Amino acid sequence: MPDTAFSSPLPSPNISIPSPNLSPATKSSDEHPPTPRPVRVLCLHGYSSNGILLEKHLQPIRSRLPQSWEWHYIDGDHPVPLSTSPPGEHSCRSYYPTPDAHHIDEAHSQVHLYTLLNGLGYDIILGFGQGAALAASILLHEQRDWQIGESEFKLGVFFSSTIPYAKCLQAGYNARHVFGIEGETPEVVRDRPTDVPGEMLPTEEQNRFRCQEHETVWEEDFNVVKRVDKDGVVWRAETRLCMSLEGHEGCRGARKTDKIVVVDKGERTFYQMFHPDVEEARIQIPTVHIHGRNDPWRVQGRALMRMCDEDKVQYAIHEGGHEIPGWGEDLDDVVEAIREGLKEAGIPLEEDE
């Protein structure tokens, strides 16, 4: 019996693959062995970013890896509403606006549909921030749901990963209260533990939003406003602080906006946080984990490391924060960790071929 999950059906691609017309002699001939395809990397950007920006930030690392590799970037389906970026190719995106099980399932489907329609096969899945957490969630569900012996991917590379969330309701912690959803726990998740470790909880530094009026920062007030509609559904909303010194209508003076942002329908929303203390599934392929020493999400990334095969983990820490290093010794250390991961995964470098 599969776990309860939010299922997003995938369309059937109209792909026709002709049967090769090869003679027996051609099949067995060693005179013209098939040309090996290039290594392919599937790249997932962070929250409030996009594939173009991730490609730019990865360029220093790419320059030290084989130039024959193919790098594919998937833009998230969700625009980030508080972004000041103009619409178009540079607009900021996310794979999910909030990590509830429904949105995680949709994000899984987006990635699987992309790989299915391209029909290429990928050797490496790489992500930054939210993209790394999504990549880890996909790999964990491979092991948890299907007990896949060999993953589609050979190597996972996680830059500044946050903690991954599950798409099914019988995994990890029931973290609804972390997102301000209180009240009686629905039967479907009642047996899941709720004592989320304190270091996994959001901090003020980890909840920052862009103020469109001033191109500055909104910091979360954690002043949760709740109401119950006529159907008994708990709605959760938050007020936010504008940190601009100038102020603007609605937040001048007290600096607190009079706007309320509805973020979810509480009783119909589920948050299932993967965590090594309550989840047995482990990522079996080799993995590389890269974090900044000053990254506020670093503790979540270290929890992800514990959900990977400890004998196949490579780790690098740089002196920055929530970022991809692009120069100096930090870059050297990151590239070395990736190269070690490639060796563990059996992915050849040009000089090894």
Tab-separated table of N, CA and C in Angstrom, residues 9-104:
chain	number	residue	atom	x	y	z
A	9	PRO	N	-0.478	13.735	-12.326
A	9	PRO	CA	-0.240	12.863	-13.487
A	9	PRO	C	0.604	13.560	-14.531
A	10	LEU	N	1.508	12.803	-15.134
A	10	LEU	CA	2.374	13.329	-16.179
A	10	LEU	C	1.763	13.046	-17.543
A	11	PRO	N	1.805	14.028	-18.448
A	11	PRO	CA	1.321	13.753	-19.796
A	11	PRO	C	2.236	12.778	-20.505
A	12	SER	N	1.651	11.986	-21.392
A	12	SER	CA	2.454	11.029	-22.144
A	12	SER	C	3.104	11.731	-23.322
A	13	PRO	N	4.437	11.819	-23.349
A	13	PRO	CA	5.091	12.507	-24.454
A	13	PRO	C	4.937	11.745	-25.761
A	14	ASN	N	4.786	12.475	-26.837
A	14	ASN	CA	4.655	11.867	-28.155
A	14	ASN	C	6.045	11.714	-28.752
A	15	ILE	N	6.733	10.681	-28.295
A	15	ILE	CA	8.116	10.456	-28.722
A	15	ILE	C	8.177	9.126	-29.456
A	16	SER	N	8.707	9.146	-30.653
A	16	SER	CA	8.850	7.933	-31.445
A	16	SER	C	10.328	7.628	-31.617
A	17	ILE	N	10.739	6.441	-31.200
A	17	ILE	CA	12.137	6.034	-31.314
A	17	ILE	C	12.219	4.905	-32.331
A	18	PRO	N	12.761	5.164	-33.515
A	18	PRO	CA	12.836	4.116	-34.539
A	18	PRO	C	13.794	3.002	-34.150
A	19	SER	N	13.476	1.812	-34.589
A	19	SER	CA	14.372	0.680	-34.347
A	19	SER	C	15.557	0.767	-35.295
A	20	PRO	N	16.777	0.614	-34.780
A	20	PRO	CA	17.949	0.708	-35.655
A	20	PRO	C	18.007	-0.454	-36.641
A	21	ASN	N	18.354	-0.154	-37.870
A	21	ASN	CA	18.470	-1.174	-38.913
A	21	ASN	C	19.940	-1.551	-39.043
A	22	LEU	N	20.384	-2.418	-38.129
A	22	LEU	CA	21.785	-2.800	-38.090
A	22	LEU	C	21.950	-4.255	-38.461
A	23	SER	N	22.945	-4.539	-39.259
A	23	SER	CA	23.257	-5.929	-39.593
A	23	SER	C	24.023	-6.549	-38.446
A	24	PRO	N	24.023	-7.894	-38.341
A	24	PRO	CA	24.790	-8.545	-37.269
A	24	PRO	C	26.254	-8.155	-37.287
A	25	ALA	N	26.827	-8.007	-38.483
A	25	ALA	CA	28.239	-7.645	-38.556
A	25	ALA	C	28.473	-6.268	-37.972
A	26	THR	N	27.549	-5.350	-38.271
A	26	THR	CA	27.709	-3.990	-37.759
A	26	THR	C	27.589	-3.976	-36.239
A	27	LYS	N	26.681	-4.772	-35.716
A	27	LYS	CA	26.473	-4.800	-34.283
A	27	LYS	C	27.706	-5.267	-33.540
A	28	SER	N	28.399	-6.255	-34.082
A	28	SER	CA	29.502	-6.853	-33.349
A	28	SER	C	30.848	-6.268	-33.728
A	29	SER	N	30.874	-5.369	-34.685
A	29	SER	CA	32.148	-4.842	-35.159
A	29	SER	C	32.780	-3.936	-34.114
A	30	ASP	N	34.091	-4.087	-33.951
A	30	ASP	CA	34.851	-3.216	-33.070
A	30	ASP	C	35.552	-2.108	-33.839
A	31	GLU	N	35.362	-2.085	-35.160
A	31	GLU	CA	36.058	-1.088	-35.961
A	31	GLU	C	35.508	0.308	-35.703
A	32	HIS	N	34.207	0.395	-35.460
A	32	HIS	CA	33.583	1.696	-35.246
A	32	HIS	C	32.738	1.641	-33.977
A	33	PRO	N	33.383	1.628	-32.814
A	33	PRO	CA	32.613	1.579	-31.566
A	33	PRO	C	31.771	2.842	-31.419
A	34	PRO	N	30.628	2.730	-30.776
A	34	PRO	CA	29.763	3.900	-30.612
A	34	PRO	C	30.468	5.007	-29.833
A	35	THR	N	30.236	6.229	-30.244
A	35	THR	CA	30.826	7.367	-29.563
A	35	THR	C	30.125	7.563	-28.221
A	36	PRO	N	30.875	7.559	-27.119
A	36	PRO	CA	30.217	7.742	-25.817
A	36	PRO	C	29.576	9.127	-25.738
A	37	ARG	N	28.394	9.189	-25.177
A	37	ARG	CA	27.723	10.478	-25.051
A	37	ARG	C	28.413	11.299	-23.966
A	38	PRO	N	28.278	12.612	-24.024
A	38	PRO	CA	28.892	13.443	-22.987
A	38	PRO	C	28.184	13.278	-21.650
A	39	VAL	N	28.881	13.578	-20.588
A	39	VAL	CA	28.273	13.601	-19.258
A	39	VAL	C	27.241	14.724	-19.230
A	40	ARG	N	26.085	14.452	-18.649
A	40	ARG	CA	25.017	15.451	-18.599
A	40	ARG	C	24.703	15.788	-17.142
A	41	VAL	N	24.544	17.088	-16.895
A	41	VAL	CA	24.308	17.599	-15.548
A	41	VAL	C	22.952	18.301	-15.530
A	42	LEU	N	22.079	17.900	-14.626
A	42	LEU	CA	20.782	18.534	-14.444
A	42	LEU	C	20.901	19.514	-13.284
A	43	CYS	N	20.619	20.790	-13.534
A	43	CYS	CA	20.891	21.852	-12.564
A	43	CYS	C	19.604	22.519	-12.090
A	44	LEU	N	19.455	22.640	-10.775
A	44	LEU	CA	18.282	23.242	-10.151
A	44	LEU	C	18.718	24.463	-9.351
A	45	HIS	N	18.159	25.616	-9.676
A	45	HIS	CA	18.570	26.876	-9.042
A	45	HIS	C	17.962	27.027	-7.649
A	46	GLY	N	18.340	28.080	-6.959
A	46	GLY	CA	17.829	28.360	-5.632
A	46	GLY	C	16.561	29.188	-5.659
A	47	TYR	N	15.993	29.398	-4.473
A	47	TYR	CA	14.795	30.228	-4.350
A	47	TYR	C	15.119	31.652	-4.795
A	48	SER	N	14.187	32.274	-5.509
A	48	SER	CA	14.328	33.651	-6.004
A	48	SER	C	15.521	33.777	-6.949
A	49	SER	N	15.692	32.767	-7.802
A	49	SER	CA	16.772	32.791	-8.793
A	49	SER	C	16.224	32.198	-10.081
A	50	ASN	N	17.110	31.794	-10.982
A	50	ASN	CA	16.702	31.152	-12.228
A	50	ASN	C	17.904	30.457	-12.838
A	51	GLY	N	17.677	29.747	-13.941
A	51	GLY	CA	18.749	28.980	-14.561
A	51	GLY	C	19.877	29.832	-15.097
A	52	ILE	N	19.555	31.022	-15.615
A	52	ILE	CA	20.585	31.897	-16.163
A	52	ILE	C	21.547	32.345	-15.070
A	53	LEU	N	20.989	32.721	-13.915
A	53	LEU	CA	21.849	33.155	-12.815
A	53	LEU	C	22.686	32.000	-12.282
A	54	LEU	N	22.083	30.808	-12.170
A	54	LEU	CA	22.850	29.660	-11.685
A	54	LEU	C	23.981	29.330	-12.653
A	55	GLU	N	23.707	29.383	-13.947
A	55	GLU	CA	24.746	29.126	-14.929
A	55	GLU	C	25.914	30.096	-14.760
A	56	LYS	N	25.596	31.356	-14.528
A	56	LYS	CA	26.639	32.365	-14.327
A	56	LYS	C	27.478	32.056	-13.094
A	57	HIS	N	26.820	31.698	-11.994
A	57	HIS	CA	27.534	31.440	-10.749
A	57	HIS	C	28.357	30.156	-10.800
A	58	LEU	N	27.950	29.230	-11.646
A	58	LEU	CA	28.694	27.967	-11.763
A	58	LEU	C	29.847	28.045	-12.751
A	59	GLN	N	29.949	29.117	-13.503
A	59	GLN	CA	30.939	29.198	-14.574
A	59	GLN	C	32.372	28.948	-14.099
A	60	PRO	N	32.817	29.539	-12.958
A	60	PRO	CA	34.195	29.251	-12.519
A	60	PRO	C	34.430	27.771	-12.238
A	61	ILE	N	33.410	27.082	-11.739
A	61	ILE	CA	33.551	25.649	-11.479
A	61	ILE	C	33.517	24.876	-12.786
A	62	ARG	N	32.614	25.236	-13.679
A	62	ARG	CA	32.523	24.568	-14.978
A	62	ARG	C	33.828	24.674	-15.753
A	63	SER	N	34.521	25.804	-15.609
A	63	SER	CA	35.760	26.010	-16.364
A	63	SER	C	36.858	25.040	-15.955
A	64	ARG	N	36.697	24.409	-14.796
A	64	ARG	CA	37.700	23.452	-14.323
A	64	ARG	C	37.245	22.001	-14.487
A	65	LEU	N	36.135	21.817	-15.166
A	65	LEU	CA	35.627	20.478	-15.446
A	65	LEU	C	35.612	20.263	-16.953
A	66	PRO	N	35.461	19.031	-17.417
A	66	PRO	CA	35.521	18.772	-18.862
A	66	PRO	C	34.562	19.651	-19.659
A	67	GLN	N	35.077	20.249	-20.720
A	67	GLN	CA	34.288	21.163	-21.535
A	67	GLN	C	33.272	20.437	-22.412
A	68	SER	N	33.395	19.117	-22.514
A	68	SER	CA	32.443	18.353	-23.328
A	68	SER	C	31.125	18.095	-22.597
A	69	TRP	N	31.077	18.380	-21.315
A	69	TRP	CA	29.868	18.109	-20.550
A	69	TRP	C	28.716	18.983	-21.029
A	70	GLU	N	27.506	18.460	-20.870
A	70	GLU	CA	26.296	19.225	-21.157
A	70	GLU	C	25.622	19.612	-19.840
A	71	TRP	N	25.275	20.894	-19.713
A	71	TRP	CA	24.646	21.407	-18.502
A	71	TRP	C	23.246	21.878	-18.851
A	72	HIS	N	22.242	21.332	-18.179
A	72	HIS	CA	20.854	21.667	-18.447
A	72	HIS	C	20.243	22.312	-17.206
A	73	TYR	N	19.547	23.424	-17.408
A	73	TYR	CA	19.009	24.213	-16.292
A	73	TYR	C	17.484	24.264	-16.388
A	74	ILE	N	16.805	23.979	-15.266
A	74	ILE	CA	15.354	24.017	-15.218
A	74	ILE	C	14.922	25.235	-14.399
A	75	ASP	N	14.121	26.095	-14.981
A	75	ASP	CA	13.547	27.212	-14.228
A	75	ASP	C	12.337	26.726	-13.443
A	76	GLY	N	12.217	27.172	-12.201
A	76	GLY	CA	11.059	26.813	-11.391
A	76	GLY	C	9.767	27.351	-11.985
A	77	ASP	N	8.668	26.679	-11.701
A	77	ASP	CA	7.366	27.061	-12.244
A	77	ASP	C	6.770	28.300	-11.584
A	78	HIS	N	7.246	28.644	-10.385
A	78	HIS	CA	6.585	29.689	-9.604
A	78	HIS	C	7.390	30.991	-9.613
A	79	PRO	N	6.795	32.089	-10.084
A	79	PRO	CA	7.459	33.383	-9.929
A	79	PRO	C	7.489	33.768	-8.460
A	80	VAL	N	8.540	34.448	-8.041
A	80	VAL	CA	8.628	34.922	-6.663
A	80	VAL	C	7.930	36.271	-6.595
A	81	PRO	N	6.807	36.376	-5.888
A	81	PRO	CA	5.958	37.565	-5.989
A	81	PRO	C	6.576	38.835	-5.450
A	82	LEU	N	7.517	38.735	-4.497
A	82	LEU	CA	8.097	39.937	-3.929
A	82	LEU	C	9.398	40.329	-4.601
A	83	SER	N	9.695	39.704	-5.717
A	83	SER	CA	10.919	40.019	-6.440
A	83	SER	C	10.798	41.358	-7.142
A	84	THR	N	11.907	42.086	-7.204
A	84	THR	CA	11.943	43.356	-7.938
A	84	THR	C	12.463	43.168	-9.355
A	85	SER	N	12.803	41.953	-9.713
A	85	SER	CA	13.339	41.713	-11.044
A	85	SER	C	12.258	41.893	-12.097
A	86	PRO	N	12.623	42.392	-13.274
A	86	PRO	CA	11.647	42.559	-14.349
A	86	PRO	C	11.218	41.215	-14.895
A	87	PRO	N	10.049	41.135	-15.519
A	87	PRO	CA	9.620	39.870	-16.113
A	87	PRO	C	10.533	39.485	-17.267
A	88	GLY	N	10.534	38.224	-17.600
A	88	GLY	CA	11.367	37.757	-18.698
A	88	GLY	C	12.376	36.745	-18.221
A	89	GLU	N	13.448	36.613	-18.975
A	89	GLU	CA	14.391	35.541	-18.711
A	89	GLU	C	15.140	35.710	-17.392
A	90	HIS	N	15.193	36.932	-16.877
A	90	HIS	CA	15.908	37.148	-15.630
A	90	HIS	C	14.977	37.222	-14.431
A	91	SER	N	13.697	36.898	-14.605
A	91	SER	CA	12.766	36.964	-13.486
A	91	SER	C	13.119	35.902	-12.462
A	92	CYS	N	12.830	36.188	-11.208
A	92	CYS	CA	13.168	35.261	-10.131
A	92	CYS	C	12.081	34.209	-9.993
A	93	ARG	N	12.495	32.968	-9.773
A	93	ARG	CA	11.583	31.835	-9.754
A	93	ARG	C	11.825	30.979	-8.510
A	94	SER	N	10.903	30.063	-8.274
A	94	SER	CA	11.092	29.037	-7.261
A	94	SER	C	10.405	27.772	-7.754
A	95	TYR	N	10.827	26.625	-7.206
A	95	TYR	CA	10.181	25.361	-7.552
A	95	TYR	C	8.932	25.144	-6.712
A	96	TYR	N	8.898	25.761	-5.544
A	96	TYR	CA	7.696	25.723	-4.715
A	96	TYR	C	7.685	26.975	-3.839
A	97	PRO	N	6.512	27.609	-3.689
A	97	PRO	CA	6.436	28.817	-2.865
A	97	PRO	C	6.519	28.519	-1.379
A	98	THR	N	6.118	27.320	-0.999
A	98	THR	CA	6.223	26.850	0.380
A	98	THR	C	6.357	25.331	0.312
A	99	PRO	N	7.136	24.714	1.208
A	99	PRO	CA	7.440	23.282	1.043
A	99	PRO	C	6.368	22.339	1.587
A	100	ASP	N	5.094	22.634	1.323
A	100	ASP	CA	4.076	21.668	1.727
A	100	ASP	C	4.076	20.505	0.743
A	101	ALA	N	3.430	19.392	1.157
A	101	ALA	CA	3.517	18.158	0.375
A	101	ALA	C	2.965	18.316	-1.032
A	102	HIS	N	1.922	19.107	-1.192
A	102	HIS	CA	1.333	19.304	-2.514
A	102	HIS	C	2.317	19.994	-3.451
A	103	HIS	N	2.948	21.074	-2.986
A	103	HIS	CA	3.888	21.797	-3.841
A	103	HIS	C	5.166	20.981	-4.097
A	104	ILE	N	5.589	20.189	-3.100
A	104	ILE	CA	6.755	19.324	-3.323
A	104	ILE	C	6.444	18.296	-4.399
